[in-house]
């Protein structure tokens, strides 16, 4: 089977920068040949062999402007869009940090305000709100304004009004789900370290009776033999 290969660099990239799916031995053989020459059959493994012939050799040179005009134009437009979007989002963020009403800021650029409560780091929430919102919300603190890339052509700007600690029962249930998801080898040390760090930071105390009530456990633990 004959497979034509367009002009490529030594790394296997075409003139427009696309990476071709060409086996490395084929590229290596090509760059050892001169124009019009072919190599001896070379094995690729699993009973496959190839022979490559070089039809044309293009001397290294800077591409002409006409040949790269479209690619350069697209790259410049994309770069300018990112710059302008970043400048606009920075200005809007500063207005929020200065205390301006978030609804007025959103209306000034034709955007709408969405308010969410009781957000949790779950896949359905990520799909509904987007990665930018989730990253800003769960990496900030109460009262903080955030600005995060939401898509290739959008930015999520918001403010965290309040962070509420979950109830003990919900935390315990979710911790068990994460433990099963991560696995015992990595999950147990991770959860143990997280609990210890949180308890130390919050100067928490432990009350076994209240803990059992929160978790709905009524049976007392068995007493070890000899005690």
PDB file of C-alpha atoms in Angstrom:
ATOM      1  CA  UNK A   1       0.000   0.000   0.000  1.00  0.00           C
ATOM      2  CA  UNK A   2       1.438   3.353  -1.077  1.00  0.00           C
ATOM      3  CA  UNK A   3       0.870   6.230   1.352  1.00  0.00           C
ATOM      4  CA  UNK A   4       1.801   9.751   0.175  1.00  0.00           C
ATOM      5  CA  UNK A   5       3.482  11.935   2.793  1.00  0.00           C
ATOM      6  CA  UNK A   6       3.400  15.726   2.362  1.00  0.00           C
ATOM      7  CA  UNK A   7       6.414  17.919   2.977  1.00  0.00           C
ATOM      8  CA  UNK A   8       7.367  17.538   6.630  1.00  0.00           C
ATOM      9  CA  UNK A   9      10.063  18.679   8.992  1.00  0.00           C
ATOM     10  CA  UNK A  10      12.426  16.293  10.702  1.00  0.00           C
ATOM     11  CA  UNK A  11      10.018  16.206  13.650  1.00  0.00           C
ATOM     12  CA  UNK A  12       7.098  15.253  11.398  1.00  0.00           C
ATOM     13  CA  UNK A  13       5.347  18.623  11.225  1.00  0.00           C
ATOM     14  CA  UNK A  14       3.813  19.989   8.038  1.00  0.00           C
ATOM     15  CA  UNK A  15       4.262  23.535   6.781  1.00  0.00           C
ATOM     16  CA  UNK A  16       1.175  24.692   8.669  1.00  0.00           C
ATOM     17  CA  UNK A  17       2.451  23.222  11.929  1.00  0.00           C
ATOM     18  CA  UNK A  18       0.323  20.072  12.037  1.00  0.00           C
ATOM     19  CA  UNK A  19       1.887  16.930  13.527  1.00  0.00           C
ATOM     20  CA  UNK A  20       1.627  13.944  11.181  1.00  0.00           C
ATOM     21  CA  UNK A  21       1.084  10.455  12.520  1.00  0.00           C
ATOM     22  CA  UNK A  22       4.194   9.021  10.830  1.00  0.00           C
ATOM     23  CA  UNK A  23       6.266   6.304  12.572  1.00  0.00           C
ATOM     24  CA  UNK A  24       9.622   7.563  13.813  1.00  0.00           C
ATOM     25  CA  UNK A  25      11.606   4.971  11.767  1.00  0.00           C
ATOM     26  CA  UNK A  26       9.974   6.307   8.577  1.00  0.00           C
ATOM     27  CA  UNK A  27      10.974   9.886   9.374  1.00  0.00           C
ATOM     28  CA  UNK A  28      14.471   8.770  10.275  1.00  0.00           C
ATOM     29  CA  UNK A  29      14.830   6.902   6.979  1.00  0.00           C
ATOM     30  CA  UNK A  30      13.532   9.886   4.989  1.00  0.00           C
ATOM     31  CA  UNK A  31      16.168  12.224   6.367  1.00  0.00           C
ATOM     32  CA  UNK A  32      18.976   9.888   5.362  1.00  0.00           C
ATOM     33  CA  UNK A  33      17.986   9.954   1.681  1.00  0.00           C
ATOM     34  CA  UNK A  34      18.544  12.380  -1.182  1.00  0.00           C
ATOM     35  CA  UNK A  35      16.022  13.359  -3.827  1.00  0.00           C
ATOM     36  CA  UNK A  36      14.804  10.395  -5.901  1.00  0.00           C
ATOM     37  CA  UNK A  37      16.365   7.768  -3.652  1.00  0.00           C
ATOM     38  CA  UNK A  38      14.612   5.008  -1.689  1.00  0.00           C
ATOM     39  CA  UNK A  39      15.765   2.990   1.298  1.00  0.00           C
ATOM     40  CA  UNK A  40      16.074  -0.743   1.737  1.00  0.00           C
ATOM     41  CA  UNK A  41      13.067  -2.464   3.402  1.00  0.00           C
ATOM     42  CA  UNK A  42      12.960  -1.763   7.142  1.00  0.00           C
ATOM     43  CA  UNK A  43      10.943  -3.723   9.684  1.00  0.00           C
ATOM     44  CA  UNK A  44       8.327  -1.995  11.837  1.00  0.00           C
ATOM     45  CA  UNK A  45       7.558  -5.069  13.922  1.00  0.00           C
ATOM     46  CA  UNK A  46       4.646  -7.518  13.814  1.00  0.00           C
ATOM     47  CA  UNK A  47       5.615  -8.571  10.283  1.00  0.00           C
ATOM     48  CA  UNK A  48       5.358  -5.069   8.806  1.00  0.00           C
ATOM     49  CA  UNK A  49       7.997  -3.474   6.586  1.00  0.00           C
ATOM     50  CA  UNK A  50       8.266  -0.152   4.787  1.00  0.00           C
ATOM     51  CA  UNK A  51      10.171   1.435   1.930  1.00  0.00           C
ATOM     52  CA  UNK A  52      10.193   5.219   1.616  1.00  0.00           C
ATOM     53  CA  UNK A  53      11.228   7.287  -1.396  1.00  0.00           C
ATOM     54  CA  UNK A  54      12.022  11.008  -1.310  1.00  0.00           C
ATOM     55  CA  UNK A  55      10.371  12.808  -4.219  1.00  0.00           C
ATOM     56  CA  UNK A  56      11.381  16.351  -3.295  1.00  0.00           C
ATOM     57  CA  UNK A  57      13.799  18.105  -0.961  1.00  0.00           C
ATOM     58  CA  UNK A  58      12.989  21.667   0.063  1.00  0.00           C
ATOM     59  CA  UNK A  59      15.988  23.705   1.235  1.00  0.00           C
ATOM     60  CA  UNK A  60      15.488  25.331   4.659  1.00  0.00           C
ATOM     61  CA  UNK A  61      14.197  28.887   4.346  1.00  0.00           C
ATOM     62  CA  UNK A  62      11.824  31.320   5.997  1.00  0.00           C
ATOM     63  CA  UNK A  63       8.272  30.854   4.678  1.00  0.00           C
ATOM     64  CA  UNK A  64       6.854  33.603   2.501  1.00  0.00           C
ATOM     65  CA  UNK A  65       4.313  35.958   4.056  1.00  0.00           C
ATOM     66  CA  UNK A  66       1.602  34.818   1.653  1.00  0.00           C
ATOM     67  CA  UNK A  67       2.064  31.195   2.676  1.00  0.00           C
ATOM     68  CA  UNK A  68       1.570  31.904   6.379  1.00  0.00           C
ATOM     69  CA  UNK A  69      -0.697  34.953   6.211  1.00  0.00           C
ATOM     70  CA  UNK A  70      -3.882  33.109   7.247  1.00  0.00           C
ATOM     71  CA  UNK A  71      -2.172  31.255  10.100  1.00  0.00           C
ATOM     72  CA  UNK A  72      -0.483  34.407  11.419  1.00  0.00           C
ATOM     73  CA  UNK A  73      -3.735  36.362  11.149  1.00  0.00           C
ATOM     74  CA  UNK A  74      -5.666  33.754  13.140  1.00  0.00           C
ATOM     75  CA  UNK A  75      -2.954  33.601  15.793  1.00  0.00           C
ATOM     76  CA  UNK A  76      -2.880  37.403  16.104  1.00  0.00           C
ATOM     77  CA  UNK A  77      -6.685  37.628  16.392  1.00  0.00           C
ATOM     78  CA  UNK A  78      -6.703  34.941  19.083  1.00  0.00           C
ATOM     79  CA  UNK A  79      -3.933  36.715  20.994  1.00  0.00           C
ATOM     80  CA  UNK A  80      -5.735  40.069  20.783  1.00  0.00           C
ATOM     81  CA  UNK A  81      -8.986  38.512  21.945  1.00  0.00           C
ATOM     82  CA  UNK A  82      -7.256  37.083  25.004  1.00  0.00           C
ATOM     83  CA  UNK A  83      -5.576  40.417  25.761  1.00  0.00           C
ATOM     84  CA  UNK A  84      -8.768  42.449  25.389  1.00  0.00           C
ATOM     85  CA  UNK A  85     -10.806  39.940  27.390  1.00  0.00           C
ATOM     86  CA  UNK A  86      -8.216  39.964  30.171  1.00  0.00           C
ATOM     87  CA  UNK A  87      -8.177  43.773  30.243  1.00  0.00           C
ATOM     88  CA  UNK A  88     -11.975  43.966  30.395  1.00  0.00           C
ATOM     89  CA  UNK A  89     -12.271  41.293  33.093  1.00  0.00           C
ATOM     90  CA  UNK A  90      -9.586  43.002  35.219  1.00  0.00           C
ATOM     91  CA  UNK A  91     -11.492  46.293  35.020  1.00  0.00           C
ATOM     92  CA  UNK A  92     -14.784  44.644  36.022  1.00  0.00           C
ATOM     93  CA  UNK A  93     -13.119  42.812  38.885  1.00  0.00           C
ATOM     94  CA  UNK A  94     -11.641  46.038  40.230  1.00  0.00           C
ATOM     95  CA  UNK A  95     -15.091  47.657  40.192  1.00  0.00           C
ATOM     96  CA  UNK A  96     -16.441  44.810  42.309  1.00  0.00           C
ATOM     97  CA  UNK A  97     -13.522  45.029  44.730  1.00  0.00           C
ATOM     98  CA  UNK A  98     -14.226  48.760  45.065  1.00  0.00           C
ATOM     99  CA  UNK A  99     -17.711  47.906  46.360  1.00  0.00           C
ATOM    100  CA  UNK A 100     -19.826  48.551  43.259  1.00  0.00           C
ATOM    101  CA  UNK A 101     -23.065  46.582  43.024  1.00  0.00           C
ATOM    102  CA  UNK A 102     -22.505  43.325  41.133  1.00  0.00           C
ATOM    103  CA  UNK A 103     -25.798  43.662  39.215  1.00  0.00           C
ATOM    104  CA  UNK A 104     -24.791  47.110  37.951  1.00  0.00           C
ATOM    105  CA  UNK A 105     -21.368  45.848  36.897  1.00  0.00           C
ATOM    106  CA  UNK A 106     -22.911  42.925  35.019  1.00  0.00           C
ATOM    107  CA  UNK A 107     -25.502  45.158  33.321  1.00  0.00           C
ATOM    108  CA  UNK A 108     -22.770  47.498  32.073  1.00  0.00           C
ATOM    109  CA  UNK A 109     -21.435  44.722  29.813  1.00  0.00           C
ATOM    110  CA  UNK A 110     -24.740  43.033  29.022  1.00  0.00           C
ATOM    111  CA  UNK A 111     -24.133  40.102  31.371  1.00  0.00           C
ATOM    112  CA  UNK A 112     -26.522  38.531  33.854  1.00  0.00           C
ATOM    113  CA  UNK A 113     -25.970  37.644  37.503  1.00  0.00           C
ATOM    114  CA  UNK A 114     -26.491  34.083  38.665  1.00  0.00           C
ATOM    115  CA  UNK A 115     -26.721  33.389  42.393  1.00  0.00           C
ATOM    116  CA  UNK A 116     -26.020  29.956  43.825  1.00  0.00           C
ATOM    117  CA  UNK A 117     -26.307  28.616  47.367  1.00  0.00           C
ATOM    118  CA  UNK A 118     -25.192  25.377  48.946  1.00  0.00           C
ATOM    119  CA  UNK A 119     -22.654  24.633  46.208  1.00  0.00           C
ATOM    120  CA  UNK A 120     -20.678  21.394  46.470  1.00  0.00           C
ATOM    121  CA  UNK A 121     -17.747  20.069  44.482  1.00  0.00           C
ATOM    122  CA  UNK A 122     -19.714  17.570  42.430  1.00  0.00           C
ATOM    123  CA  UNK A 123     -19.630  16.645  38.748  1.00  0.00           C
ATOM    124  CA  UNK A 124     -23.188  17.805  38.059  1.00  0.00           C
ATOM    125  CA  UNK A 125     -22.423  21.194  39.641  1.00  0.00           C
ATOM    126  CA  UNK A 126     -19.282  21.461  37.510  1.00  0.00           C
ATOM    127  CA  UNK A 127     -21.272  20.714  34.362  1.00  0.00           C
ATOM    128  CA  UNK A 128     -23.967  23.234  35.288  1.00  0.00           C
ATOM    129  CA  UNK A 129     -21.802  26.168  36.371  1.00  0.00           C
ATOM    130  CA  UNK A 130     -18.556  25.572  34.504  1.00  0.00           C
ATOM    131  CA  UNK A 131     -14.950  25.046  35.556  1.00  0.00           C
ATOM    132  CA  UNK A 132     -14.235  28.772  35.941  1.00  0.00           C
ATOM    133  CA  UNK A 133     -16.988  29.318  38.492  1.00  0.00           C
ATOM    134  CA  UNK A 134     -16.088  26.199  40.459  1.00  0.00           C
ATOM    135  CA  UNK A 135     -12.406  27.106  40.541  1.00  0.00           C
ATOM    136  CA  UNK A 136     -13.150  30.635  41.755  1.00  0.00           C
ATOM    137  CA  UNK A 137     -15.667  29.563  44.381  1.00  0.00           C
ATOM    138  CA  UNK A 138     -13.722  26.687  45.921  1.00  0.00           C
ATOM    139  CA  UNK A 139     -10.307  28.358  45.877  1.00  0.00           C
ATOM    140  CA  UNK A 140     -11.386  31.627  47.491  1.00  0.00           C
ATOM    141  CA  UNK A 141     -12.570  32.895  50.828  1.00  0.00           C
ATOM    142  CA  UNK A 142     -15.645  34.706  52.072  1.00  0.00           C
ATOM    143  CA  UNK A 143     -16.041  38.170  50.546  1.00  0.00           C
ATOM    144  CA  UNK A 144     -13.442  37.544  47.842  1.00  0.00           C
ATOM    145  CA  UNK A 145     -13.969  38.558  44.197  1.00  0.00           C
ATOM    146  CA  UNK A 146     -12.667  36.116  41.594  1.00  0.00           C
ATOM    147  CA  UNK A 147     -12.051  36.094  37.851  1.00  0.00           C
ATOM    148  CA  UNK A 148     -11.403  32.748  36.156  1.00  0.00           C
ATOM    149  CA  UNK A 149     -11.344  31.550  32.519  1.00  0.00           C
ATOM    150  CA  UNK A 150     -14.699  29.918  31.835  1.00  0.00           C
ATOM    151  CA  UNK A 151     -14.102  28.920  28.199  1.00  0.00           C
ATOM    152  CA  UNK A 152     -11.832  29.785  25.295  1.00  0.00           C
ATOM    153  CA  UNK A 153     -13.756  33.026  24.770  1.00  0.00           C
ATOM    154  CA  UNK A 154     -15.242  33.760  28.184  1.00  0.00           C
ATOM    155  CA  UNK A 155     -14.422  34.645  31.787  1.00  0.00           C
ATOM    156  CA  UNK A 156     -16.395  33.921  34.953  1.00  0.00           C
ATOM    157  CA  UNK A 157     -16.432  36.849  37.391  1.00  0.00           C
ATOM    158  CA  UNK A 158     -18.069  36.480  40.770  1.00  0.00           C
ATOM    159  CA  UNK A 159     -18.005  37.109  44.486  1.00  0.00           C
ATOM    160  CA  UNK A 160     -18.147  34.675  47.390  1.00  0.00           C
ATOM    161  CA  UNK A 161     -20.685  36.076  49.864  1.00  0.00           C
ATOM    162  CA  UNK A 162     -20.577  33.353  52.498  1.00  0.00           C
ATOM    163  CA  UNK A 163     -18.923  30.023  53.255  1.00  0.00           C
ATOM    164  CA  UNK A 164     -20.940  27.688  55.471  1.00  0.00           C
ATOM    165  CA  UNK A 165     -19.466  24.681  57.224  1.00  0.00           C
ATOM    166  CA  UNK A 166     -21.385  21.450  56.531  1.00  0.00           C
ATOM    167  CA  UNK A 167     -22.977  19.402  59.291  1.00  0.00           C
ATOM    168  CA  UNK A 168     -20.973  16.578  60.817  1.00  0.00           C
ATOM    169  CA  UNK A 169     -23.264  13.898  59.388  1.00  0.00           C
ATOM    170  CA  UNK A 170     -22.853  15.202  55.830  1.00  0.00           C
ATOM    171  CA  UNK A 171     -19.100  15.502  56.224  1.00  0.00           C
ATOM    172  CA  UNK A 172     -18.823  11.920  57.460  1.00  0.00           C
ATOM    173  CA  UNK A 173     -20.884  10.542  54.579  1.00  0.00           C
ATOM    174  CA  UNK A 174     -18.943  12.505  51.962  1.00  0.00           C
ATOM    175  CA  UNK A 175     -15.625  11.513  53.541  1.00  0.00           C
ATOM    176  CA  UNK A 176     -16.536   7.859  53.172  1.00  0.00           C
ATOM    177  CA  UNK A 177     -17.401   8.403  49.511  1.00  0.00           C
ATOM    178  CA  UNK A 178     -14.035  10.081  48.888  1.00  0.00           C
ATOM    179  CA  UNK A 179     -12.251   7.293  50.740  1.00  0.00           C
ATOM    180  CA  UNK A 180     -13.829   4.682  48.482  1.00  0.00           C
ATOM    181  CA  UNK A 181     -13.085   6.798  45.406  1.00  0.00           C
ATOM    182  CA  UNK A 182      -9.435   7.468  46.195  1.00  0.00           C
ATOM    183  CA  UNK A 183      -8.657   4.048  47.612  1.00  0.00           C
ATOM    184  CA  UNK A 184      -7.400   2.870  50.958  1.00  0.00           C
ATOM    185  CA  UNK A 185      -3.706   3.233  50.115  1.00  0.00           C
ATOM    186  CA  UNK A 186      -3.962   6.960  49.346  1.00  0.00           C
ATOM    187  CA  UNK A 187      -7.294   7.878  50.898  1.00  0.00           C
ATOM    188  CA  UNK A 188      -6.726   6.863  54.525  1.00  0.00           C
ATOM    189  CA  UNK A 189      -3.514   8.875  55.061  1.00  0.00           C
ATOM    190  CA  UNK A 190      -4.976  11.820  53.157  1.00  0.00           C
ATOM    191  CA  UNK A 191      -8.182  11.896  55.188  1.00  0.00           C
ATOM    192  CA  UNK A 192      -6.315  11.413  58.454  1.00  0.00           C
ATOM    193  CA  UNK A 193      -3.967  14.311  57.686  1.00  0.00           C
ATOM    194  CA  UNK A 194      -6.902  16.517  56.598  1.00  0.00           C
ATOM    195  CA  UNK A 195      -8.831  15.841  59.802  1.00  0.00           C
ATOM    196  CA  UNK A 196      -5.779  16.504  61.984  1.00  0.00           C
ATOM    197  CA  UNK A 197      -4.943  19.753  60.176  1.00  0.00           C
ATOM    198  CA  UNK A 198      -8.530  21.002  60.353  1.00  0.00           C
ATOM    199  CA  UNK A 199      -8.843  20.123  64.041  1.00  0.00           C
ATOM    200  CA  UNK A 200      -5.589  21.917  64.870  1.00  0.00           C
ATOM    201  CA  UNK A 201      -6.509  25.036  62.878  1.00  0.00           C
ATOM    202  CA  UNK A 202      -9.980  25.304  64.424  1.00  0.00           C
ATOM    203  CA  UNK A 203      -8.865  24.253  67.935  1.00  0.00           C
ATOM    204  CA  UNK A 204     -11.503  21.538  67.822  1.00  0.00           C
ATOM    205  CA  UNK A 205     -12.364  19.257  70.720  1.00  0.00           C
ATOM    206  CA  UNK A 206     -13.754  15.745  70.596  1.00  0.00           C
ATOM    207  CA  UNK A 207     -16.928  14.503  72.277  1.00  0.00           C
ATOM    208  CA  UNK A 208     -17.656  10.858  71.502  1.00  0.00           C
ATOM    209  CA  UNK A 209     -21.249  10.976  72.701  1.00  0.00           C
ATOM    210  CA  UNK A 210     -22.133  13.977  70.498  1.00  0.00           C
ATOM    211  CA  UNK A 211     -20.291  12.425  67.573  1.00  0.00           C
ATOM    212  CA  UNK A 212     -22.361   9.237  67.852  1.00  0.00           C
ATOM    213  CA  UNK A 213     -25.556  11.284  67.983  1.00  0.00           C
ATOM    214  CA  UNK A 214     -24.565  13.240  64.863  1.00  0.00           C
ATOM    215  CA  UNK A 215     -23.763  10.034  62.974  1.00  0.00           C
ATOM    216  CA  UNK A 216     -26.879   8.235  64.202  1.00  0.00           C
ATOM    217  CA  UNK A 217     -24.924   5.501  66.022  1.00  0.00           C
ATOM    218  CA  UNK A 218     -26.699   4.250  69.104  1.00  0.00           C
ATOM    219  CA  UNK A 219     -24.792   1.059  69.931  1.00  0.00           C
ATOM    220  CA  UNK A 220     -21.865   1.377  72.301  1.00  0.00           C
ATOM    221  CA  UNK A 221     -18.511  -0.001  71.140  1.00  0.00           C
ATOM    222  CA  UNK A 222     -17.522  -3.422  72.413  1.00  0.00           C
ATOM    223  CA  UNK A 223     -15.066  -3.462  75.322  1.00  0.00           C
ATOM    224  CA  UNK A 224     -11.790  -5.238  74.442  1.00  0.00           C
ATOM    225  CA  UNK A 225     -11.057  -8.418  76.361  1.00  0.00           C
ATOM    226  CA  UNK A 226      -9.119  -7.931  79.580  1.00  0.00           C
ATOM    227  CA  UNK A 227     -10.528  -4.459  80.315  1.00  0.00           C
TER     228      UNK A 227
END
